[in-house]
Coordinates of C-alpha atoms and ligand atoms in Angstrom, one line a residue:
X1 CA 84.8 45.4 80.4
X2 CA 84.2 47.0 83.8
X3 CA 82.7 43.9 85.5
X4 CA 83.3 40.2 85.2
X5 CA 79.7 38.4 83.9
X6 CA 79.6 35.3 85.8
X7 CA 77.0 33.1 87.4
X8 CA 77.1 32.8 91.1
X9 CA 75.8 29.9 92.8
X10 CA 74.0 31.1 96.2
X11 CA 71.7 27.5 96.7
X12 CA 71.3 27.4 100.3
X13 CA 73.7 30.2 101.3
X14 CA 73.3 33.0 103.7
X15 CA 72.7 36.5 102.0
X16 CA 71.9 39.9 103.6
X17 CA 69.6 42.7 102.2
X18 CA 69.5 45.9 103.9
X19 CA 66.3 47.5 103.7
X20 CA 62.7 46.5 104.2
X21 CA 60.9 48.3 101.4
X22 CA 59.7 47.4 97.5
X23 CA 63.0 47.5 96.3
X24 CA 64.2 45.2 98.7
X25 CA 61.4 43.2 98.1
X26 CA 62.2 42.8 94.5
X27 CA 66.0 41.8 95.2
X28 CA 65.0 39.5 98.4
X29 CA 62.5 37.6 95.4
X30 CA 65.7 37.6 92.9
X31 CA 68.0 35.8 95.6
X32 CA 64.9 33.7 96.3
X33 CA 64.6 32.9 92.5
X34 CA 68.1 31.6 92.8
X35 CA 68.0 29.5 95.8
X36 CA 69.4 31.8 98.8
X37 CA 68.9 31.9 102.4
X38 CA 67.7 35.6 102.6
X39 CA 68.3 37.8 106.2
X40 CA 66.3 41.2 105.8
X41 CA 67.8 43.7 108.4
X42 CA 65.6 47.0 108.7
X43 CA 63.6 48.9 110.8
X44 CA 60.3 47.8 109.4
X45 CA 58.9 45.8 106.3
X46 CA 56.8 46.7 103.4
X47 CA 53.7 44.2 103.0
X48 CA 55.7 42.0 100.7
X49 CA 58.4 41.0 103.3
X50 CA 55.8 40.8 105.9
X51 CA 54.4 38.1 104.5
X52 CA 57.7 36.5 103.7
X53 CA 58.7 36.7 107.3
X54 CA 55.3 35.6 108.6
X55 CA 55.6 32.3 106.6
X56 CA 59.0 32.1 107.9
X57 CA 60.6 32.2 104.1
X58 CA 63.1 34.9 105.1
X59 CA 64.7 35.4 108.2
X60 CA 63.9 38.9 109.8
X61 CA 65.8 41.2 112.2
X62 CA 64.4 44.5 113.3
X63 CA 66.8 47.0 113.7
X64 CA 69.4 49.0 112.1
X65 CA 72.3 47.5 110.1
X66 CA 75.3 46.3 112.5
X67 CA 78.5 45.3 111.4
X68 CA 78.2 41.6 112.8
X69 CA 75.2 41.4 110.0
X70 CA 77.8 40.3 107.7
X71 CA 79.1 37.3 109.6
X72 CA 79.1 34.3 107.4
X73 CA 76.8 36.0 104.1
X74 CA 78.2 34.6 100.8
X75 CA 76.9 38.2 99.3
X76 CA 74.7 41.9 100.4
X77 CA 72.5 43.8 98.9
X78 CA 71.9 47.3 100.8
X79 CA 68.6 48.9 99.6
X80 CA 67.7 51.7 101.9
X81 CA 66.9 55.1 101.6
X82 CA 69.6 56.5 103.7
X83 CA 72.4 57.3 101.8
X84 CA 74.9 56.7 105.2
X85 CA 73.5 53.1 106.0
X86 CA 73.9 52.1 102.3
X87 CA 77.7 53.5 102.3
X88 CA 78.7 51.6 105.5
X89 CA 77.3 48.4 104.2
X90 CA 79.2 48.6 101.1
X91 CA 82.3 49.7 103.1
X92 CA 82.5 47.0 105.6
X93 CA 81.8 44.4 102.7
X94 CA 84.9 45.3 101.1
X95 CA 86.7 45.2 104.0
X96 CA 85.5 41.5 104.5
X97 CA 85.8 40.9 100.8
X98 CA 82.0 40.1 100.4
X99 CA 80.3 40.8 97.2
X100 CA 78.1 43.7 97.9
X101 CA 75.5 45.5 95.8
X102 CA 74.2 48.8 96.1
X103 CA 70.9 49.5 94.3
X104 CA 71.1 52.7 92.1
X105 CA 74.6 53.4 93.3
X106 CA 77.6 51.7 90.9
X107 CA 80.6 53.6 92.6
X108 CA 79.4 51.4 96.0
X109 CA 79.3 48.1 94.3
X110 CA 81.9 45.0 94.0
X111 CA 78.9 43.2 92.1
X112 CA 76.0 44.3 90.1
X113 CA 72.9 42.7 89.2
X114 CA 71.4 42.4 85.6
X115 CA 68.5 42.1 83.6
X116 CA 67.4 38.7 83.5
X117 CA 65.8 36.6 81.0
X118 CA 64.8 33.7 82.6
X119 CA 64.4 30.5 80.8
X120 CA 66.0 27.6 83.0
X121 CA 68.4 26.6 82.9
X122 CA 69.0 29.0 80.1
X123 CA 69.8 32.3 81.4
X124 CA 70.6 35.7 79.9
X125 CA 72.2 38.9 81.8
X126 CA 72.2 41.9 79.8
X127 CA 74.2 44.9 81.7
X128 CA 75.2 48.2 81.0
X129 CA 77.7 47.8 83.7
X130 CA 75.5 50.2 85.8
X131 CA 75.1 52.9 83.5
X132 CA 72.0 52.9 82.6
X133 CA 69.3 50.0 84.2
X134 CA 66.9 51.6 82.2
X135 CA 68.8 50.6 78.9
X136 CA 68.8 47.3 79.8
X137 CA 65.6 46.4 80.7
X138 CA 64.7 47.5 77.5
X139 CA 67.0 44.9 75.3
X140 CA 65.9 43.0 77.8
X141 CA 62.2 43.0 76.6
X142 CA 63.5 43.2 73.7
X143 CA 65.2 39.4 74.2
X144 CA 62.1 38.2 75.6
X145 CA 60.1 38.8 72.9
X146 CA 62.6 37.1 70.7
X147 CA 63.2 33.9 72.8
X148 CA 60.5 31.6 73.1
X149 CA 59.4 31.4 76.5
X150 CA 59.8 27.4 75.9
X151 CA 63.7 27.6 75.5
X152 CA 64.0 26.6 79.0
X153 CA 62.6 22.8 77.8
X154 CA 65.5 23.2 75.2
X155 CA 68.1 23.4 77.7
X156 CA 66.8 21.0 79.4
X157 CA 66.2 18.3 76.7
X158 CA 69.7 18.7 75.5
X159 CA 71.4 18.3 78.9
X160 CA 69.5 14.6 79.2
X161 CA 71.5 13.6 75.5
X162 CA 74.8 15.2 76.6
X163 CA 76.6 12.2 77.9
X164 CA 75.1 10.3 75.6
X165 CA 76.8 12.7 73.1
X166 CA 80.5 12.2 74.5
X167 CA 79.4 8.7 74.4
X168 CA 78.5 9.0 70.5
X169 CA 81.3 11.1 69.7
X170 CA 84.0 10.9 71.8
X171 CA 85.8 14.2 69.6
X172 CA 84.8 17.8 70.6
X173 CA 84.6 19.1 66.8
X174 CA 82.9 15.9 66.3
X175 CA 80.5 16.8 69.0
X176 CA 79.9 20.3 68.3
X177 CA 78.8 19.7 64.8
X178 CA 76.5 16.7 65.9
X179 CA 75.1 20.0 68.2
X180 CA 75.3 22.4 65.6
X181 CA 73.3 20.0 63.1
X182 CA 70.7 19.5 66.2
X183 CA 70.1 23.0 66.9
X184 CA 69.8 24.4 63.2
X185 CA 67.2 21.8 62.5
X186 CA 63.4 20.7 63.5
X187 CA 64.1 19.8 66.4
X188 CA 64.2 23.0 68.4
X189 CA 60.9 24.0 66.3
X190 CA 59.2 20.8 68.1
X191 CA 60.5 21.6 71.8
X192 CA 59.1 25.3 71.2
X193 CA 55.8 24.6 69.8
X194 CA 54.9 21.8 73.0
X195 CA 55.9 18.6 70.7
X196 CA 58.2 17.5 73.4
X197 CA 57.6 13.3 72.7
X198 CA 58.3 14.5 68.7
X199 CA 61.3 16.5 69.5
X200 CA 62.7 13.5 72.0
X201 CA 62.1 11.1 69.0
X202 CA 63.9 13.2 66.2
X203 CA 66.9 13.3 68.5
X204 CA 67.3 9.8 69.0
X205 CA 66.7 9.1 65.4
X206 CA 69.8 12.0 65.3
X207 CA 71.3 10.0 67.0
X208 CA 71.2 6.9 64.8
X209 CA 71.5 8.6 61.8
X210 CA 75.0 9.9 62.9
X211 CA 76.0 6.8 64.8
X212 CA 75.4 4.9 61.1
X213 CA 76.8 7.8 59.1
X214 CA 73.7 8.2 57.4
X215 CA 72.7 11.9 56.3
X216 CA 70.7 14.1 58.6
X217 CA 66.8 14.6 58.2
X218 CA 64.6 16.5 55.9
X219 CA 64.1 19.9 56.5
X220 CA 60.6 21.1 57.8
X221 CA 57.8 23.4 57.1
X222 CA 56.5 26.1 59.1
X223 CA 52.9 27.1 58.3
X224 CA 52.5 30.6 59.3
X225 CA 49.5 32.8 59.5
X226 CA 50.6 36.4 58.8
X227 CA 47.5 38.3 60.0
X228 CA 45.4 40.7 58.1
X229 CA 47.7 43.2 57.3
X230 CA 49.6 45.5 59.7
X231 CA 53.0 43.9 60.6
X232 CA 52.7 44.8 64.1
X233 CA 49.5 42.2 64.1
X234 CA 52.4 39.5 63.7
X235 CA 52.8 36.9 66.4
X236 CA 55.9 36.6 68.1
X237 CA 56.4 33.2 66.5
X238 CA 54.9 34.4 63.0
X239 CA 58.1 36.9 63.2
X240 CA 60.9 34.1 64.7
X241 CA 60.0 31.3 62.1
X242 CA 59.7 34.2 59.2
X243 CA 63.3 35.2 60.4
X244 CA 64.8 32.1 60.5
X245 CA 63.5 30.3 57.6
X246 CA 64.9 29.2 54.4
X247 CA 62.4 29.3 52.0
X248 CA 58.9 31.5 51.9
X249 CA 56.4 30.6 50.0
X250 CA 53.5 33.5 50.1
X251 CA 50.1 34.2 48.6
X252 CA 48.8 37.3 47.8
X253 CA 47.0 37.8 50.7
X254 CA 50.4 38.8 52.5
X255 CA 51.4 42.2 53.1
X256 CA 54.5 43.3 51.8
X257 CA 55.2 45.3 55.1
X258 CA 54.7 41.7 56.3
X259 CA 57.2 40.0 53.7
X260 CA 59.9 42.8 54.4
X261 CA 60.5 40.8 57.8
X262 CA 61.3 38.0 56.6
X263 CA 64.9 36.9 56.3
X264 CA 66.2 38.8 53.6
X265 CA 68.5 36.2 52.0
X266 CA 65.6 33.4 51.9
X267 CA 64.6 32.3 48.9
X268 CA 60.7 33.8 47.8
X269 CA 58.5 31.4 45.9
X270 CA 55.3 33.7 45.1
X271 CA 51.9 30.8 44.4
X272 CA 49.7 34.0 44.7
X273 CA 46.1 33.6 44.3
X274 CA 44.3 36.3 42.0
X275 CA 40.4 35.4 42.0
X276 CA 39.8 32.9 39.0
X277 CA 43.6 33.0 38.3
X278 CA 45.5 30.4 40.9
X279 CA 48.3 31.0 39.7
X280 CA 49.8 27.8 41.6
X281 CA 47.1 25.1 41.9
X282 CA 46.6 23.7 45.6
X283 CA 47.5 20.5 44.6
X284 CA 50.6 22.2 43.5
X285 CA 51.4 24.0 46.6
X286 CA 51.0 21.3 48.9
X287 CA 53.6 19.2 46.5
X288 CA 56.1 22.2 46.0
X289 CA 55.8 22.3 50.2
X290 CA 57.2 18.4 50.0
X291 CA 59.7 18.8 47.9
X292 CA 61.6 21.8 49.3
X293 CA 61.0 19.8 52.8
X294 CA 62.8 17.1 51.0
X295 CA 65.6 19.1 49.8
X296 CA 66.3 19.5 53.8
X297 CA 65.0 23.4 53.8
X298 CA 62.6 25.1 56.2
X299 CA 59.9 26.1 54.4
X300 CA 57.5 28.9 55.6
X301 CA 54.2 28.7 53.8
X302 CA 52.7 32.4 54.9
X303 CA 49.3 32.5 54.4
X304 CA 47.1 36.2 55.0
X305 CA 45.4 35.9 58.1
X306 CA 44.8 32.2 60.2
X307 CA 45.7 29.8 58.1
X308 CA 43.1 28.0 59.2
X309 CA 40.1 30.2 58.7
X310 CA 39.3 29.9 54.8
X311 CA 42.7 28.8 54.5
X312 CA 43.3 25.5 53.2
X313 CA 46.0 24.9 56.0
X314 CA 43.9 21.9 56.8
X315 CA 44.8 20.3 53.2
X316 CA 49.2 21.7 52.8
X317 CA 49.2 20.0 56.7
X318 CA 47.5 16.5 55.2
X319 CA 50.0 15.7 51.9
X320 CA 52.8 16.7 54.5
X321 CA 51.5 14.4 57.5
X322 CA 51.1 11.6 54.9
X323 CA 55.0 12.3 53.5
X324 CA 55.9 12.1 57.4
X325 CA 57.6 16.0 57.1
X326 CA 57.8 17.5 60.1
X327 CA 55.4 20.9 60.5
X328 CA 53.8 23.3 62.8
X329 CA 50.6 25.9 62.3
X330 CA 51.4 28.9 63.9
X331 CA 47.7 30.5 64.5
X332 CA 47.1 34.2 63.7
X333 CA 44.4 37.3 63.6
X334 CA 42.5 36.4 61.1
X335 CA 40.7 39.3 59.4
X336 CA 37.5 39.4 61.1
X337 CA 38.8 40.1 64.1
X338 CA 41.9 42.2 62.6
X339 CA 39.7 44.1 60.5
X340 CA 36.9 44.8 62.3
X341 CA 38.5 45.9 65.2
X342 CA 40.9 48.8 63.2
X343 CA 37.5 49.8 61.5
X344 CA 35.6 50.5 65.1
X345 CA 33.1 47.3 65.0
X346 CA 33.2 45.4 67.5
X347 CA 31.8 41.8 66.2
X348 CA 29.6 40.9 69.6
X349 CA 27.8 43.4 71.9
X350 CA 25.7 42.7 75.0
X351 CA 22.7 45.2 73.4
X352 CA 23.1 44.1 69.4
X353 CA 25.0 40.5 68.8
X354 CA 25.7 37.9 70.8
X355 CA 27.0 35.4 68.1
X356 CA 29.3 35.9 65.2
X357 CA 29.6 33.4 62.5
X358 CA 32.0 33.8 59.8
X359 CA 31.1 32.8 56.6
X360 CA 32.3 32.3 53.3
X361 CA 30.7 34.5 50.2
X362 CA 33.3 33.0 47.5
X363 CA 30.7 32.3 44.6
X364 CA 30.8 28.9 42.8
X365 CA 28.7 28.8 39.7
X366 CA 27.6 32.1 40.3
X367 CA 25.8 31.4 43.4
X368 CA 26.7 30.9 47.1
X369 CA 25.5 27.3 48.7
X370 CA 24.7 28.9 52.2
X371 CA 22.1 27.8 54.8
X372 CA 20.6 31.5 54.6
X373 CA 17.6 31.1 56.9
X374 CA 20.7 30.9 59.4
X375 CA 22.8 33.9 58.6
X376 CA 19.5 35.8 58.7
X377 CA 18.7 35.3 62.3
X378 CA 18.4 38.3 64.5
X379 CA 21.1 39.8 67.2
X380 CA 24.2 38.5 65.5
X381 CA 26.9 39.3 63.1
X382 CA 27.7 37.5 59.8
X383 CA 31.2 38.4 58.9
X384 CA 31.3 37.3 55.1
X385 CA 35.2 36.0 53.4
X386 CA 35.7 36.8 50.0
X387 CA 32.3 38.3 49.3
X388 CA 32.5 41.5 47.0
X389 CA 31.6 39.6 44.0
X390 CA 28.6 38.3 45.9
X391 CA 27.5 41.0 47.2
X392 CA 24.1 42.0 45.3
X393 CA 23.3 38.1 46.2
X394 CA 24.1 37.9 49.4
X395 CA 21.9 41.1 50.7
X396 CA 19.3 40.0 48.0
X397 CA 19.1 36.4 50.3
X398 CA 19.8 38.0 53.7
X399 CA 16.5 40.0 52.6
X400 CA 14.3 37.2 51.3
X401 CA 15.5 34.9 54.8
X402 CA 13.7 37.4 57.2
X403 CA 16.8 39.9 57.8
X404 CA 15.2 44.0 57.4
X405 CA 16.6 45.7 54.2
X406 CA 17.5 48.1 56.5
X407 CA 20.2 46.4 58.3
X408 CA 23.5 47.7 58.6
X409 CA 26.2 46.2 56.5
X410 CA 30.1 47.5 56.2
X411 CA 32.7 46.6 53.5
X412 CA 35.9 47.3 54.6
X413 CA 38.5 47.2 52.0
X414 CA 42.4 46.5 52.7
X415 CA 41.6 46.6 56.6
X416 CA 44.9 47.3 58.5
X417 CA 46.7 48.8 56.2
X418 CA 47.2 52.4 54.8
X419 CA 44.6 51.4 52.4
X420 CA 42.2 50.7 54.8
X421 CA 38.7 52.0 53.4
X422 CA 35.2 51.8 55.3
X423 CA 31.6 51.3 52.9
X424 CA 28.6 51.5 54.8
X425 CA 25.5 51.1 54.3
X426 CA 22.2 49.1 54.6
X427 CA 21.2 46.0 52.6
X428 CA 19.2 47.9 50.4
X429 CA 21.3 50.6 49.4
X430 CA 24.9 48.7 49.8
X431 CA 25.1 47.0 45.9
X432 CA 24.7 50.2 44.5
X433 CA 27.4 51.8 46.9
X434 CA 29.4 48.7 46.1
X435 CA 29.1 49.5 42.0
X436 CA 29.9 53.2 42.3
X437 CA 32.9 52.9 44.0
X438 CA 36.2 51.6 42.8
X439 CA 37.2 48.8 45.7
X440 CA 40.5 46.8 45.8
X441 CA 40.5 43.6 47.1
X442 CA 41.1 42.0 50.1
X443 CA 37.5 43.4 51.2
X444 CA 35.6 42.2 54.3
X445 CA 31.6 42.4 54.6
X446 CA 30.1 42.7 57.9
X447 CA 26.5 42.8 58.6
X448 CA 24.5 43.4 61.5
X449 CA 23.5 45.8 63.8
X450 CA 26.7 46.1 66.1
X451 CA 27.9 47.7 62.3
X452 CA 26.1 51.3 63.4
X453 CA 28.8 51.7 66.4
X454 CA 31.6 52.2 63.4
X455 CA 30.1 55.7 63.3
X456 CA 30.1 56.2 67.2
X457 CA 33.6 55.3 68.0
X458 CA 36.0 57.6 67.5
X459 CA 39.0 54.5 67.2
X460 CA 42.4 55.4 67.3
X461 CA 43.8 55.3 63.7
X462 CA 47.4 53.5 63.9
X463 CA 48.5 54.5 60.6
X464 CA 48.3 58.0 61.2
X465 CA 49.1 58.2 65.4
X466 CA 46.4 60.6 65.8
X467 CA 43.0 60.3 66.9
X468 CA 40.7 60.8 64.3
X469 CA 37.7 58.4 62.6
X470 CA 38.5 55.7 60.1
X471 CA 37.9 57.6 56.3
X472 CA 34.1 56.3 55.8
X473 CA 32.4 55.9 52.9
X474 CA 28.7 55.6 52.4
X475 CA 26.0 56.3 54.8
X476 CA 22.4 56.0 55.4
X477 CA 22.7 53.5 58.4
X478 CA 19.5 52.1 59.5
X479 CA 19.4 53.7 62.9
X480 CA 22.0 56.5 62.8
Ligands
SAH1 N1 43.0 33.0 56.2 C1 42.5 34.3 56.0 C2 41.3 34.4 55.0 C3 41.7 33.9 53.7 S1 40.3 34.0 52.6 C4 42.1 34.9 57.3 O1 42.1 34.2 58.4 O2 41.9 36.1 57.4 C5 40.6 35.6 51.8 C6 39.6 36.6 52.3 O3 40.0 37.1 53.6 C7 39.6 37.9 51.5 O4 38.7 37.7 50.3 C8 38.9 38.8 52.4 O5 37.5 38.6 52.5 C9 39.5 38.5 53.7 N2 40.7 39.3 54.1 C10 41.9 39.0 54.4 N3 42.7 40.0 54.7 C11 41.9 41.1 54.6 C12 42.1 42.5 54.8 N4 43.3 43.0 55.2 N5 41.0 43.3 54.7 C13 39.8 42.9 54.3 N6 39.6 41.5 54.1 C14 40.6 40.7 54.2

């Protein structure tokens, strides 16, 4: 280790920076952050400082650094051009034995300052012990995306319970593993996803449990939309609970590119749903949810897409409300918007659409109970679920409701994946197109006008980091 990590506590103290420019500006905003009573010496000030100075926030001394500057700072920060200035600085602050930084300059420096994550009280530093800043601003994004930005709450809920802890158990070990228990469990689920009241209560009821020597509570059940396809759709939640989960239970729907992030040593339960085949029942799931719950495991139920768009995430969340399991819903792209954006069709537009409705084409006895004289109206898009089977019927009823046989419509099969595969066509001509071609499921029907722009925009393919059209089958587009 070349430098000491420690935390220095500057609430109210003096502390110089040299140097009136944007880099200054960012350091004077760091020591800010923290509390400190920030002097700028320089010969002028960038926009930033101005204002700072105006409002009286920092204290301001025109000039050129003198060596009385230093009287009484707790640390310095020299950020100037001028390679001499910033070399004094740092040589009469080791005379004095003040901490003193010098941006871009490591050999000059008694302290140096890292890469912060901020979540307060929680904080991470990542250094590279001034090697490369560069390096650690990128673990540093890195961490951010992997801490939710709600840890702070964490922190802050724990340090309310912590005497109450040494209270409870008066033993370190027996402390640590009351902690341990805490932080492993639902509980930090509930403080990240804004159930703070929830999280408060399951603590206390920690609390009891312990204090009784009864066990700990069940486990919990994450219910996770996975998006349409492409891992890299994943929210940054999706991607945490996936990780940290014991248990996944996944549908078909889910992309294996998808299930390869999850933790590898969970356990996979597979209730895939084929068409006319479920190979779990609903009722099923939502039971099989409970009972792993019960067995004190988190469960993630990953579902294609929002599980709440043509999801049934509305009825796994209802039998575990009613069995009192804790649970979240972790929204996601569901696949009109996933789809229809990687295939170049943009659902509204101020000249073609200015509603979207999303509908469902799943047949039941054959037909599809839909208020048609609705779908049918003109300037918007119907973006149509699980509708290949229906398709002769719906464009047959979008045609006898008033909608011109000559509207566009697009099947998109497998959008944002390597599979992806664009049909177009009109209403007329799209059953036929639909029966000459061999289409794997999950497909996606939109129809309306906005459909014709597919063939206009040149998207950017992400599969294939080039920029080229999405592969297009079909034609004939009313319009084009
Ligand atoms: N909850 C999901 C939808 C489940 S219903 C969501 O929000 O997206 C299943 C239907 O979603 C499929 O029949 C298909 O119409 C559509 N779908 C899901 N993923 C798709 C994909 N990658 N490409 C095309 N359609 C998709």
């Amino acid at each position: 280790m070349d430098f000491l990590p420690t935390f220095m506590k500057i609430d109210g103290r003096p502390c110089l920076v040299v140097g009136g420019g944007d880099i200054a500006a960012r350091k004077v905003g760091l020591l800010r952050a923290a509390g400190g009573a920030v002097t700028v010496v320089a010969p002028a000030l960038c926009t930033t400082l101005t204002e700072l100075a105006q409002q009286s926030l920092i204290q301001y001394r025109s000039g050129e650094f003198r060596a009385d500057d230093l009287t009484d700072c707790v640390l310095v920060i020299a950020a100037t051009d001028d390679e001499a200035v910033n070399r004094e600085v740092s040589r009469l602050a080791h005379a004095q034995r003040i901490p003193v930084n010098v941006v871009d300059s490591p050999a000059l420096c008694s302290f140096i300052v890292p890469s912060i994550v901020d979540r307060s009280p929680v904080q991470i530093a990542v250094s590279t012990g001034g090697v490369s800043p560069v390096l650690a601003r990128t673990l540093r994004a890195r961490l951010e995306t992997m801490i939710p930005s709600t840890y702070g709450l964490l922190g802050e809920l724990l340090e309310q319970y912590r005497e109450r802890a040494k209270l409870t158990f008066p033993d370190v070990d027996g402390r640590r593993k009351f902690w341990e228990d805490v932080l492993s469990g639902p509980i930090v689920e509930m403080v990240f996803s804004g159930q703070a009241e929830a999280a408060r209560e399951a603590l206390l009821d920690a609390f009891a449990r312990a204090e009784d020597g009864r066990p700990s509570a069940t486990g919990e059940v994450y219910l996770v939309g996975a998006g349409p396809g492409d891992p890299d759709l994943l929210t940054f939640r999706a991607l945490r609970l996936m990780q940290q989960a014991d248990v996944i239970v996944h549908d078909r729907l889910v992309s294996e590119p998808v299930l390869a992030l999850c933790r590898r040593d969970a356990e996979r339960i597979y209730v895939g749903k084929e068409r006319n085949y479920h190979r779990v029942p609903q009722e099923g799931i939502n039971q099989l949810l409970v009972r792993l719950a019960k067995e004190g495991k988190r469960v993630c139920r990953l579902k294609g897409g929002d599980p709440f768009i043509f999801g049934r995430g509305g009825e796994e969340i209802d039998t575990l409300a009613e069995e009192g399991i804790p649970f979240q819903v972790v929204p996601a792209i569901t696949a009109a918007s996933g789809v229809s954006s990687y295939a170049g069709i943009p659902l509204t537009h101020r000249d073609y659409s200015q509603a979207v409705i999303f509908a469902t084409g799943h047949l039941k006895d054959g037909s599809m109970n839909l208020n048609w004289t609705a779908l049918a109206q003109p300037n918007q898009t119907v973006v149509f679920y699980m509708g290949l089977h229906g398709v002769d019927i719906l464009c047959k009823e979008l045609t006898a409701h008033g909608m011109p046989s000559s509207m566009p419509i697009a099947l998109v099969q497998k959008g944002t994946t390597p599979e992806q595969k664009i049909f177009t066509g009109t209403l007329e001509t799209m059953p036929d197109i639909v029966h000459n071609a061999d289409i794997k499921p999950p497909t996606l029907i939109i129809v309306g006008k906005v459909v014709k722009l597919h063939e206009k925009l040149k998207w950017f393919d992400p599969q294939h980091h080039e920029q080229k059209p999405f592969s297009s089958v079909g034609g004939g587009i009313a319009g084009n």
